[in-house]
Coordinates of C-alpha atoms and ligand atoms in Angstrom, one line a residue:
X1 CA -85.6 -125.8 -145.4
X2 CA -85.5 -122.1 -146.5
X3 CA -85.5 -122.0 -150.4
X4 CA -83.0 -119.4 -151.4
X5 CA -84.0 -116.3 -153.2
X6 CA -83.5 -117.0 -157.3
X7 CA -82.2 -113.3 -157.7
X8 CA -79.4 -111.6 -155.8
X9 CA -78.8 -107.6 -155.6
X10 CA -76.8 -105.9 -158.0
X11 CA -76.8 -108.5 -160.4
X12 CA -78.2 -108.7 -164.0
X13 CA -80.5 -110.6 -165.3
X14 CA -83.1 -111.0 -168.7
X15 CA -86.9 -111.5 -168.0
X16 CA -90.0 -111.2 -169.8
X17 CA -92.5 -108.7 -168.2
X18 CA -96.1 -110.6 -168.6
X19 CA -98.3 -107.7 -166.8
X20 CA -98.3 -104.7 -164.8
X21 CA -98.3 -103.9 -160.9
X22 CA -100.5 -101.2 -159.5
X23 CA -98.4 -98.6 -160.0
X24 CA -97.6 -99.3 -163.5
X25 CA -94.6 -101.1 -163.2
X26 CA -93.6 -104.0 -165.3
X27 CA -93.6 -107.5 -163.9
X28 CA -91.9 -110.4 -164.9
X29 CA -90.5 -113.7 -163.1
X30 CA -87.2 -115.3 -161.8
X31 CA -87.0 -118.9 -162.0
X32 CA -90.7 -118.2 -160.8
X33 CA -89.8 -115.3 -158.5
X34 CA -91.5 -112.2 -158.7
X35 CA -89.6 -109.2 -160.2
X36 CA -90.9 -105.5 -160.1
X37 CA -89.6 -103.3 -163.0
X38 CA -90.4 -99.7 -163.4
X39 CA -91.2 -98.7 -166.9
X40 CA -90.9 -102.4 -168.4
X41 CA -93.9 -103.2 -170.8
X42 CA -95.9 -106.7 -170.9
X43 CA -94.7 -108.6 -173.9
X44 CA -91.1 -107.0 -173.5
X45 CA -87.5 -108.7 -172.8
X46 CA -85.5 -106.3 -170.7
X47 CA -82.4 -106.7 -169.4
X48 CA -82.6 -105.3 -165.6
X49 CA -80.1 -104.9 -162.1
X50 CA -81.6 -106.5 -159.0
X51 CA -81.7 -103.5 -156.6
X52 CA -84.0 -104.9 -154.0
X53 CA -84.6 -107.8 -152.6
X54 CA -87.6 -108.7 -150.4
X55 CA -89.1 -111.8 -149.2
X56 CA -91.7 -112.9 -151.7
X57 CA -90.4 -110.3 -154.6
X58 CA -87.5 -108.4 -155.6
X59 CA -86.9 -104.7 -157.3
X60 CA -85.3 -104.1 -160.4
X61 CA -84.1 -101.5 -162.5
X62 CA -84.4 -101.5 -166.2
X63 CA -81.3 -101.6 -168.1
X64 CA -82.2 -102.1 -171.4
X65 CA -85.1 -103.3 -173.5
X66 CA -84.3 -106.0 -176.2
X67 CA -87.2 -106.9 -177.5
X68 CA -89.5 -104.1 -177.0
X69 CA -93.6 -103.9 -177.3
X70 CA -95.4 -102.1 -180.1
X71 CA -97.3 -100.5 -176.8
X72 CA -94.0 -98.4 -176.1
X73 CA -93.6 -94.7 -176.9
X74 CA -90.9 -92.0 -176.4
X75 CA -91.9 -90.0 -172.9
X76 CA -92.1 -86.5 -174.0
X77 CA -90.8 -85.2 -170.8
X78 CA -87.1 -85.3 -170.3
X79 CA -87.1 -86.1 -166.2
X80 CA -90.0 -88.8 -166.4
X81 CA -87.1 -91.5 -165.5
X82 CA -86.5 -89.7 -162.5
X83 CA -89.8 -87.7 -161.0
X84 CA -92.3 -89.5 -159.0
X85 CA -95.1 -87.8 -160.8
X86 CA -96.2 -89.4 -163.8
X87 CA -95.4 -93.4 -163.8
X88 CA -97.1 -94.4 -168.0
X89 CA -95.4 -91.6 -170.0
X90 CA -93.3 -94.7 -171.8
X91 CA -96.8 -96.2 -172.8
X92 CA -98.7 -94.9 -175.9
X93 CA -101.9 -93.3 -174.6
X94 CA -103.9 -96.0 -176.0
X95 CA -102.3 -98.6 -174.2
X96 CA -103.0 -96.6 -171.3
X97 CA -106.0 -96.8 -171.4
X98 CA -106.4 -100.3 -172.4
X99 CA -104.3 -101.2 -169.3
X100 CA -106.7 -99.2 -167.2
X101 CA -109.5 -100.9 -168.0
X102 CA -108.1 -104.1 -167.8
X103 CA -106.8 -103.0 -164.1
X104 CA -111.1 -102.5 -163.0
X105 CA -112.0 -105.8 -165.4
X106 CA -109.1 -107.8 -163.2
X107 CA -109.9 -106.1 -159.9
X108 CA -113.8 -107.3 -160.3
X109 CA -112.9 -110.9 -161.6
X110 CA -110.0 -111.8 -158.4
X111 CA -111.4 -109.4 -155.9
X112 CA -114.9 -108.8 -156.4
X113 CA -115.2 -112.4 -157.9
X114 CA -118.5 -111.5 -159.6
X115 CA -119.8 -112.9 -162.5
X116 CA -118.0 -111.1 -165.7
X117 CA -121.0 -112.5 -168.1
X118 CA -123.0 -110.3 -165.7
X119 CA -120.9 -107.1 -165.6
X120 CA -119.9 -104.7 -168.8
X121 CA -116.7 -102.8 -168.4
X122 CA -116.5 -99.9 -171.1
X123 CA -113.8 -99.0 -172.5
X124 CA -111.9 -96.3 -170.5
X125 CA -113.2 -92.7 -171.6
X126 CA -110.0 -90.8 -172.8
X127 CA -109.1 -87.4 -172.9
X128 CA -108.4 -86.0 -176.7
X129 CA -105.3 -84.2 -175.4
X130 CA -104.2 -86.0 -172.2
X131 CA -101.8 -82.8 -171.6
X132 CA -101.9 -79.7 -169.6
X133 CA -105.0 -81.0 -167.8
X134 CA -104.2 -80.3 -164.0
X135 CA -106.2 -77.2 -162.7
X136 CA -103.9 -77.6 -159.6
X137 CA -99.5 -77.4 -159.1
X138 CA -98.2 -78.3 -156.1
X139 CA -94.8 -78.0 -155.9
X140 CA -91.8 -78.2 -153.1
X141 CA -89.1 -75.8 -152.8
X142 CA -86.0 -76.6 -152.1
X143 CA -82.3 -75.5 -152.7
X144 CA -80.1 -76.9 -155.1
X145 CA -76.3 -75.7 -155.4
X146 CA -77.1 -72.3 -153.5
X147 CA -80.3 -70.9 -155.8
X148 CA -84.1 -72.2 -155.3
X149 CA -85.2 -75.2 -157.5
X150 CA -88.5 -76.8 -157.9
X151 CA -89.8 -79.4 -159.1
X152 CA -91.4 -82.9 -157.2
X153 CA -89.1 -85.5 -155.2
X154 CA -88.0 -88.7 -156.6
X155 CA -90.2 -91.7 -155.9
X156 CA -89.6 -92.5 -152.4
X157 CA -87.6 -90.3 -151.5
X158 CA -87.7 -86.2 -150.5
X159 CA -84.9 -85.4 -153.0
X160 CA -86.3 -82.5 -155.5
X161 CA -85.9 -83.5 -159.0
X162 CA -85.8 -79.7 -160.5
X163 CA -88.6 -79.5 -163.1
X164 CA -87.9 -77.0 -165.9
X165 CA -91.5 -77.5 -167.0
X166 CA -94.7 -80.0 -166.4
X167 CA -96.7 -81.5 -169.7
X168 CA -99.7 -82.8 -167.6
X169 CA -100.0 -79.2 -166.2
X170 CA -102.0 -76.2 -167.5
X171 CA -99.6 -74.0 -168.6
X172 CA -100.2 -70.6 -165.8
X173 CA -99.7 -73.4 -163.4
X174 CA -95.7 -74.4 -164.6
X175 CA -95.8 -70.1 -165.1
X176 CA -97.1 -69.6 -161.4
X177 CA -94.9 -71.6 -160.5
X178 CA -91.8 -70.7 -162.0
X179 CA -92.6 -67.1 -161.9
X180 CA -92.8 -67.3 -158.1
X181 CA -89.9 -69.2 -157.7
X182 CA -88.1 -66.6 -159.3
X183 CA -89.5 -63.8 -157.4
X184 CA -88.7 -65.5 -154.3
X185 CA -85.4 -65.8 -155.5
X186 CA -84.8 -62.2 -156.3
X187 CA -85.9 -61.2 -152.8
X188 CA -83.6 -63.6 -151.0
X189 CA -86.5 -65.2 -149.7
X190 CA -85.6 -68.9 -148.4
X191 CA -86.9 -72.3 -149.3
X192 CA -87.9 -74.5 -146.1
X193 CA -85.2 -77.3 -145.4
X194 CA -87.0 -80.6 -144.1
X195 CA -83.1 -82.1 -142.3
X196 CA -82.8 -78.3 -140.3
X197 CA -86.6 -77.5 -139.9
X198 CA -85.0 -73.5 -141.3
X199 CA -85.9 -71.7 -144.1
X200 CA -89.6 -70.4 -145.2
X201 CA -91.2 -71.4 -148.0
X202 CA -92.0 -75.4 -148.0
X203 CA -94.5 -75.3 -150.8
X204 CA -95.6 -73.0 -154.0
X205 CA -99.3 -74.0 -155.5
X206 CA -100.5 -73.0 -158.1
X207 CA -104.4 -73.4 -159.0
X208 CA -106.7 -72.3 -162.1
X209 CA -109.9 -72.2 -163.0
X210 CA -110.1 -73.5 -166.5
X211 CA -113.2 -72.0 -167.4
X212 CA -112.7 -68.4 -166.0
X213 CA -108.9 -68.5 -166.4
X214 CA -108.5 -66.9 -162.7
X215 CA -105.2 -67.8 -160.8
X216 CA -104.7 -68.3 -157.5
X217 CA -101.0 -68.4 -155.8
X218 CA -100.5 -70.3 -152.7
X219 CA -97.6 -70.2 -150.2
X220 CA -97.1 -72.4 -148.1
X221 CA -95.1 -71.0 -145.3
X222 CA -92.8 -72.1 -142.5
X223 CA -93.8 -69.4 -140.1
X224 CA -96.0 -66.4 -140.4
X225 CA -93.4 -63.8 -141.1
X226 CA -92.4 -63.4 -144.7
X227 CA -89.9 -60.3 -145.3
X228 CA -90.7 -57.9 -148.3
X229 CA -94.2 -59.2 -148.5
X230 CA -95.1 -55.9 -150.3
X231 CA -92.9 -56.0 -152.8
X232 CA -93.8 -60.5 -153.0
X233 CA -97.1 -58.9 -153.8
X234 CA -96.5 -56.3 -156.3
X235 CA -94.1 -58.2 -158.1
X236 CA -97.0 -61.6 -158.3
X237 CA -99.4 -59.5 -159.2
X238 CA -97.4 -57.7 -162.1
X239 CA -96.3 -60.7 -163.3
X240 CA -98.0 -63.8 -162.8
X241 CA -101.0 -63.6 -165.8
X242 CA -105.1 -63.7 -164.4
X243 CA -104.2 -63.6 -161.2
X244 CA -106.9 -62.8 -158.7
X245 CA -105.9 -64.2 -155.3
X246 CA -102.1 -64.7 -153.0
X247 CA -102.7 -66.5 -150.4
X248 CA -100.5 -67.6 -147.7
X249 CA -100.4 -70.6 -145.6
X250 CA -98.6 -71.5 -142.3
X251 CA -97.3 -74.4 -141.5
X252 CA -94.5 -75.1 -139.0
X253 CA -95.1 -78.7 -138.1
X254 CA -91.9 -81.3 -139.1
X255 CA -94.8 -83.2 -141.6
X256 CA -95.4 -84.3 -144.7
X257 CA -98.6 -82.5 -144.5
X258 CA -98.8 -79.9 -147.3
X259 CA -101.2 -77.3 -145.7
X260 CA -101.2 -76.0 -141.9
X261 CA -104.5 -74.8 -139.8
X262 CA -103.6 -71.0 -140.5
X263 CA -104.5 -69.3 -144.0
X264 CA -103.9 -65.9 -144.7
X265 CA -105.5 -63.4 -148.0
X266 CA -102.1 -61.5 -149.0
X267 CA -104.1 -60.1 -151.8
X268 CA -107.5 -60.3 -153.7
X269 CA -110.0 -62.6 -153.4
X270 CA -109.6 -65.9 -150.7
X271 CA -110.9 -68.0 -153.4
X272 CA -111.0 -68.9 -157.4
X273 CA -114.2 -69.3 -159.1
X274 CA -114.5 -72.1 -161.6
X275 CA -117.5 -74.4 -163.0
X276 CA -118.0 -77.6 -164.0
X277 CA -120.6 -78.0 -166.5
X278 CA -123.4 -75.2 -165.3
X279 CA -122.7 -75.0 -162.1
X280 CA -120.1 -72.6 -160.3
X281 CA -117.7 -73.4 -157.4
X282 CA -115.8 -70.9 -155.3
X283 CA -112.5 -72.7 -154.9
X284 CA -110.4 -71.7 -151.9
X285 CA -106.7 -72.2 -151.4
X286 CA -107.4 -75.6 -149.0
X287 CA -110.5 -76.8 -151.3
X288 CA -111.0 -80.3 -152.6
X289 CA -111.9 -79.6 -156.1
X290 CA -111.2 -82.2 -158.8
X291 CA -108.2 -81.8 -160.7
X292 CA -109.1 -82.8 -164.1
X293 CA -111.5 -80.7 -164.7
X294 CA -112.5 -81.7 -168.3
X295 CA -112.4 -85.3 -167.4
X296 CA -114.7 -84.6 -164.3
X297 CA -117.7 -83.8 -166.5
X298 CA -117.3 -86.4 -168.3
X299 CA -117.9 -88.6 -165.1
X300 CA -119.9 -86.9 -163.4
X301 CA -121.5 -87.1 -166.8
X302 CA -122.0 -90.7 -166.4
X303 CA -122.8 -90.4 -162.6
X304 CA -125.6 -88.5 -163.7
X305 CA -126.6 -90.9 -166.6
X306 CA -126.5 -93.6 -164.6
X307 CA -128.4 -92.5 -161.4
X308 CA -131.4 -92.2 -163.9
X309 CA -132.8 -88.9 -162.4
X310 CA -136.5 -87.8 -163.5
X311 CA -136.5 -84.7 -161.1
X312 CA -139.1 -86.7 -158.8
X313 CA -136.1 -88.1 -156.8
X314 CA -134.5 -87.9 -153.6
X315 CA -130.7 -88.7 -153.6
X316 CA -127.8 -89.0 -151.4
X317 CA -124.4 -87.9 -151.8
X318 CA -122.1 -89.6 -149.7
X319 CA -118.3 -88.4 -149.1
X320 CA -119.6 -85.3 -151.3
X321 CA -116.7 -83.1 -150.3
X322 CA -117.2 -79.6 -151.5
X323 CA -120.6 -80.8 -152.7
X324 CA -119.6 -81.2 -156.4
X325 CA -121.5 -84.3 -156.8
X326 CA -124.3 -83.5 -155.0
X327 CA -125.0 -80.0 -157.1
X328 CA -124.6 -81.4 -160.3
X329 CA -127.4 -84.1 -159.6
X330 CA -129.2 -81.3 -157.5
X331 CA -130.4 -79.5 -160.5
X332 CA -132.1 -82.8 -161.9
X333 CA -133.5 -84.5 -159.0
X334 CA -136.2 -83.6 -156.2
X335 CA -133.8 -83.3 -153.2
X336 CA -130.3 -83.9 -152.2
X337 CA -128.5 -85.3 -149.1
X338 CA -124.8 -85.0 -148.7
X339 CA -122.5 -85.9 -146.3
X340 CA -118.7 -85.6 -145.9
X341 CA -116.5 -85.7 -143.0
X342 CA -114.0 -82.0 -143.2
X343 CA -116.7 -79.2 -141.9
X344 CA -114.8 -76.7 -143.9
X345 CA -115.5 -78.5 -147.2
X346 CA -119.7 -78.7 -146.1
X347 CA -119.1 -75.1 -145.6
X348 CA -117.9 -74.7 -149.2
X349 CA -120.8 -76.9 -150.4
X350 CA -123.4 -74.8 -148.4
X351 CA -121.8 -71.7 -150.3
X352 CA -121.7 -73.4 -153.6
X353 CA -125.2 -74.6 -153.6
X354 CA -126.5 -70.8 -152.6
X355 CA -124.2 -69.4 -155.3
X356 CA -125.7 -71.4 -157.8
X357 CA -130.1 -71.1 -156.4
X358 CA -130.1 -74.1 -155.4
X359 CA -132.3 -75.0 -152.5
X360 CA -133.0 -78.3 -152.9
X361 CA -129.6 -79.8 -151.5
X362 CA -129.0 -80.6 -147.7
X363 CA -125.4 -80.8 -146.2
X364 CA -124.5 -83.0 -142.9
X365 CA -120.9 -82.4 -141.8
X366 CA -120.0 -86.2 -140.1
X367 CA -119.2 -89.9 -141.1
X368 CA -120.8 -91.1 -144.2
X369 CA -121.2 -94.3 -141.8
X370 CA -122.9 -92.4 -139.2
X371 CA -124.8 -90.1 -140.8
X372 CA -126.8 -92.3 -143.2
X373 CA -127.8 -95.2 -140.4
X374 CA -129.5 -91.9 -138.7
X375 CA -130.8 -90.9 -141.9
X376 CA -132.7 -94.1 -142.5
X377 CA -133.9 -94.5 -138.7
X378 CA -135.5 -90.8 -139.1
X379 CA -137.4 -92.1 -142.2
X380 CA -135.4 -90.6 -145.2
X381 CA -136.0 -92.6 -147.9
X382 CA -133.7 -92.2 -150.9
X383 CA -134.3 -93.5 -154.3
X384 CA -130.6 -93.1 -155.4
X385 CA -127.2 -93.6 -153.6
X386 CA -124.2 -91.8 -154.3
X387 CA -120.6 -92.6 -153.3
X388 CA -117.4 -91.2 -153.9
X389 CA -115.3 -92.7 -151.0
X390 CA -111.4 -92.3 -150.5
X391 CA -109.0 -94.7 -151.7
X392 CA -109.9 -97.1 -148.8
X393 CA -113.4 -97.5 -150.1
X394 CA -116.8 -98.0 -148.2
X395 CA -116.6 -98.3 -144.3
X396 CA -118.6 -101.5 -143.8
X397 CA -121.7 -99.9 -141.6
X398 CA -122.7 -98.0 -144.4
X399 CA -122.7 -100.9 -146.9
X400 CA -124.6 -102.7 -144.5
X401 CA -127.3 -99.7 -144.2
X402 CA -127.4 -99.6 -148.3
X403 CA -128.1 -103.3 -147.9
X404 CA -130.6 -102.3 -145.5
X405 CA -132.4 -99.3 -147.3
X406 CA -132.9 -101.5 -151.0
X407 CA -132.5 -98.3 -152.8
X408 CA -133.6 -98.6 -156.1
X409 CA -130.3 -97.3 -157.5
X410 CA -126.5 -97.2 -156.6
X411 CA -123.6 -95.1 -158.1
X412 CA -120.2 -96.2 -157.6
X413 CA -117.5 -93.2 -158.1
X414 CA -114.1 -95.2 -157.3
X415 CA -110.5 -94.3 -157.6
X416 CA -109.6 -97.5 -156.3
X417 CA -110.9 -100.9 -158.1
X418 CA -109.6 -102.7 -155.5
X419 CA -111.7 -101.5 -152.8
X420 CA -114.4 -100.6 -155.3
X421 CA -114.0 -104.3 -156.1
X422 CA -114.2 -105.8 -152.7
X423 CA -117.0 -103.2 -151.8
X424 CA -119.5 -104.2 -154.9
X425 CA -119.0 -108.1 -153.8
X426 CA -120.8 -107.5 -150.4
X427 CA -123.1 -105.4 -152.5
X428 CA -123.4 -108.8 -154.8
X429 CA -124.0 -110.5 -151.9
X430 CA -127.0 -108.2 -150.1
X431 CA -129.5 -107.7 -153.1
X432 CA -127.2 -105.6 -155.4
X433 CA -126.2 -106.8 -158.7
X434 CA -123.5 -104.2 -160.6
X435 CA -125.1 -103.6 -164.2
X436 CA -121.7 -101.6 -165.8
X437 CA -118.6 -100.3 -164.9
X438 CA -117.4 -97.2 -166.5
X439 CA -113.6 -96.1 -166.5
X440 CA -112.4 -92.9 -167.1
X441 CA -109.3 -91.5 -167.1
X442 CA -108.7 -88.5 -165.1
X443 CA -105.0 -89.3 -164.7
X444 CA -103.7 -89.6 -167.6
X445 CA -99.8 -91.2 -167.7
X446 CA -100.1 -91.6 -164.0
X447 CA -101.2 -95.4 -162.8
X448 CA -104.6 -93.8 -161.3
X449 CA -107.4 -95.6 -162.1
X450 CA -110.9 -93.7 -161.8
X451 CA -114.1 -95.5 -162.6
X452 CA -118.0 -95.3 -162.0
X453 CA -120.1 -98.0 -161.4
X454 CA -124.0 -98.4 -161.8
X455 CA -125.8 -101.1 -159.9
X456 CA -129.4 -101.7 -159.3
X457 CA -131.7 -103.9 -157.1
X458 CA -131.8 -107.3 -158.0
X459 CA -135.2 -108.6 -158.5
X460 CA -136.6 -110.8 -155.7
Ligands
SAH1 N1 -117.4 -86.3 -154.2 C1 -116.4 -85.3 -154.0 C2 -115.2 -85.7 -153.1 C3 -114.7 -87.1 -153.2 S1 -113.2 -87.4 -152.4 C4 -115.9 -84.8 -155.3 O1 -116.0 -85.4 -156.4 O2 -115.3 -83.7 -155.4 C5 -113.7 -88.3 -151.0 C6 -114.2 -87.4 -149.8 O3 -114.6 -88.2 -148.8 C7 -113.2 -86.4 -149.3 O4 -113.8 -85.1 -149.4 C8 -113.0 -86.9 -147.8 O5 -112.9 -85.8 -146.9 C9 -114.3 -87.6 -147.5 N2 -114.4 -88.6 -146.5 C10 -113.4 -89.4 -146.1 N3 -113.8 -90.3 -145.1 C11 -115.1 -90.0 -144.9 C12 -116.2 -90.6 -144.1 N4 -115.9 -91.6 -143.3 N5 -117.4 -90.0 -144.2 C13 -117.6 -89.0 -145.0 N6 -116.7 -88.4 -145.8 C14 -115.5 -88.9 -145.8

C-alpha cells in the first residue's frame, strides 16, 4: 500500500530546519518527510505553507520564523525575497562561509567517501567586503507597465523582478546598466518579448576591468538593425563613465541562450583589458573571464601554491578557457599545455600569452578527454595536472589517463564538490591520495561553492 504524503499543499505547518540543500535552502522534516524551505536557517523553527508537493519531498514557503538562529542577518537588498540572484543574503557572511565549507567537507565524506583523518579542509577563504565584486552584469530587458525595466527573473521563472540597484555588483556595472536602460528608453528603443518573439533588445551587459577601470557595454540584440544607433552611441559614450568599447550582439533564436554567433564593434575597442595578478587579459564581449576577480587570485593563488612549481616543470592546463590558469602558472614553470574545448577562447589564450611574452605555453583547441590520452601516447610527460572542469566535473577517459600518466602532482579547481567529490574517489582509488582541500568563496551570498584541491601520488 501507498503511504500517503504527511504534508498537503497550501496548508501550514511548524518544522525545525536541521541543514541546508544545495542551493541554500533550509530543510527540515514532516513526520519524517522531507521539506525544502527557501531562506529557513538550521537550528530555526519556522512556520511555512506547503506550496509543492513531490514524491519523496515537498516545497515550502517560509511564513514566519519563531525561533530564529544567531546565524541570521537582515539582507541588505530590498528584492533578495524575490530575485533568483543571490540565495544567502539572510545568513551572516560568516555563516556563509562556514556552511560552505561544510558543503565540500560533506560532499568528500557521502560522495567521495574518503578517509576525513586523511583529508584537511581549510576554512573557506573570504572576501573582506563580499560586495560589489562582479566584474560582469548581465541583465534582461523587459517591459513593465509600458516603460523598460531591468533587473533578473524570479527563480524559475522568466518574470523580471525590476532591480533598482545590485550590492554584489561593481558599481559602473548597476551604472552601465541603468544608464543604458535609460538611453534606450529615451530613443524609443524596444525591449525583446520572449511570448511574441518582437522587440530588440533581450540583454544589456555590462563588464569592467577592475584593475584598469575600462567599461565595456554589450547589447544583445534581436536582429541586426538598431534605429538611432548614432545617437545610442554618442549618448553611451557621453554618459556611461570609462567606457572604451559598445558592442553589439545578434541573436534571433527563441533561446535561453544569452549570446548569438554574430558580434558587432559599435564603437572603440572589441575588447576590455584587465589583469589578474601580473598578467594581462584582453577580455572580449563573449570571453570567459572569472567574475570575481579579487577572489580569483586568491585561488589561483593557491593553485599555484599547491602545484609546487620550481620553474623546471612541465604542466598541463586542462579546461584552461581563455588560458587564465595556464599563464599564471606559465611564468613559474618550464612549459605549459592547455586544452579547452571553444576555439575562440584558445584564440584568446594564444593572444593573451603573446600579450604578456610568454612563450612557454602551448594551446590545443579539443576535449580535455581527447587531447591529453594523445598527449601521453606522443610522449609528453607532465610533472603537474591542472583541472578546472565544468560543473559536471572530469569526463572519465581523462581520469583514467591521469591514473595512467602517475603525475607527480594533481590540482583540483572545482565549482562543484559533488563532482569534485566523486571525481577524487576514483582518483583515491588509482594511486592518488587528496592531501587538502581549499574553499574559497568567489560567490559570495549565492550557494556557489568553489574549491581547490591538491593531491599527490601515493607512495607504492
Ligand atoms: N580555467 C579557466 C576556465 C574554467 S571553466 C578559468 O579559470 O578561467 C571550464 C572550461 O572548460 C570552460 O572554458 C569550458 O568551455 C571548458 N570545457 C568544457 N568541457 C570541456 C571538455 N570536455 N574539454 C575541454 N574543455 C572543456
Amino acid at each position: 500500500m501507498k503511504t500517503p504524503i504527511p504534508v498537503q499543499k497550501n496548508e501550514y505547518y511548524e518544522i525545525d530546519i536541521h541543514g541546508l540543500g544545495h542551493e541554500g535552502e533550509g530543510v527540515g522534516k514532516v513526520d519524517g518527510f522531507t521539506v525544502f524551505v527557501p531562506r529557513a536557517l538550521p537550528g530555526e523553527r519556522v512556520k511555512v505553507k506547503i506550496v509543492r508537493t513531490q514524491k519523496t519531498y515537498a516545497n515550502g514557503r517560509l511564513i514566519d520564523v519563531l525561533s530564529g538562529s544567531t546565524d541570521r542577518a537582515e539582507p541588505p537588498c530590498s528584492i533578495f525575497h524575490r530575485c533568483g540572484g543571490c540565495q544567502l543574503q539572510h545568513m551572516t557572511y560568516e555563516a556563509q562561509l562556514r556552511h560552505k565549507k561544510q558543503t565540500v567537507v560533506d560532499a568528500l565524506t557521502r560522495i567521495g567517501k574518503l578517509n576525513m583523518d586523511d583529508v584537511t579542509v581549510h576554512d573557506t577563504l573570504g572576501m573582506d567586503n563580499p560586495w560589489e565584486y562582479r566584474n560582469k552584469a548581465q541583465v534582461p530587458l523587459g517591459e513593465i507597465d509600458g516603460r523598460l525595466a531591468v533587473g533578473f527573473y524570479a527563480p524559475r521563472t522568466h518574470d523580471i523582478i525590476e532591480m533598482q540597484s545590485c550590492g554584489i555588483q561593481h558599481p559602473y556595472n548597476d551604472d552601465i546598466v541603468h544608464t543604458t536602460k535609460e538611453i534606450l528608453q529615451g530613443l524609443g528603443i524596444k525591449s525583446y518579448d520572449e511570448q511574441t518573439g518582437k522587440g530588440l533588445v533581450r540583454h544589456i551587459i555590462g563588464r569592467v576591468g577592475f584593475h584598469t577601470g575600462e567599461t565595456m557595454v554589450v547589447l544583445v540584440t534581436n536582429g541586426r538593425k538598431i534605429q538611432n544607433v548614432e545617437a545610442l552611441v554618442d549618448r553611451l559614450r557621453a554618459k556611461v563613465p570609462h567606457l572604451v568599447s559598445i558592442v553589439q550582439n545578434v541573436n534571433t533564436q527563441q533561446t535561453n541562450v544569452i549570446f548569438g554567433r554574430e558580434t558587432i564593434t559599435l564603437w572603440g575597442k572589441d575588447s576590455i583589458t584587465d589583469t589578474i595578478g601580473d598578467i594581462k587579459f584582453e577580455i572580449s564581449a563573449r570571453s570567459f573571464f572569472q567574475v570575481n576577480p579579487v577572489q580569483t587570485e586568491v585561488l589561483y593563488g593557491k593553485a599555484l601554491e599547491y602545484a609546487e612549481l620550481t620553474g623546471a616543470e612541465t604542466v598541463i592546463d586542462a579546461y584552461c578557457g581563455i588560458g587564465t590558469i595556464s599563464l599564471f602558472l606559465a611564468k613559474k614553470a618550464k612549459e605549459v599545455y592547455g586544452v579547452e574545448i571553444v576555439p575562440e577562447a584558445i584564440e584568446d589564450a594564444k593572444k593573451n600569452a603573446a600579450l604578456n611574452g610568454l612563450t612557454n605555453a602551448r594551446f590545443e583547441v579539443g576535449e580535455a578527454e581527447t587531447v591529453i590520452p594523445k598527449w601521453h601516447e606522443e610522449g609528453i610527460k607532465p610533472d603537474v595536472l591542472v583541472v578546472d572542469p565544468p560543473r559536471k566535473g572530469c569526463d572519465e577517459r581523462l581520469l583514467e589517463t591521469i591514473a595512467a600518466m602517475q603525475l607527480d602532482r594533481v590540482v583540483y579547481v572545482s565549482c562543484n564538490p559533488s563532482t569534485l567529490a566523486r571525481d577524487l574517489q576514483y582518483l583515491e582509488q588509482h594511486g592518488y591520495k587528496t592531501v587538502e582541500v581549499q574553499p574559497v568563496d568567489m560567490f559570495p551570498h549565492t550557494f556557489h561553492v568553489e574549491c581547490v584541491a591538491r593531491l599527490v601520488r601515493q607512495e607504492q
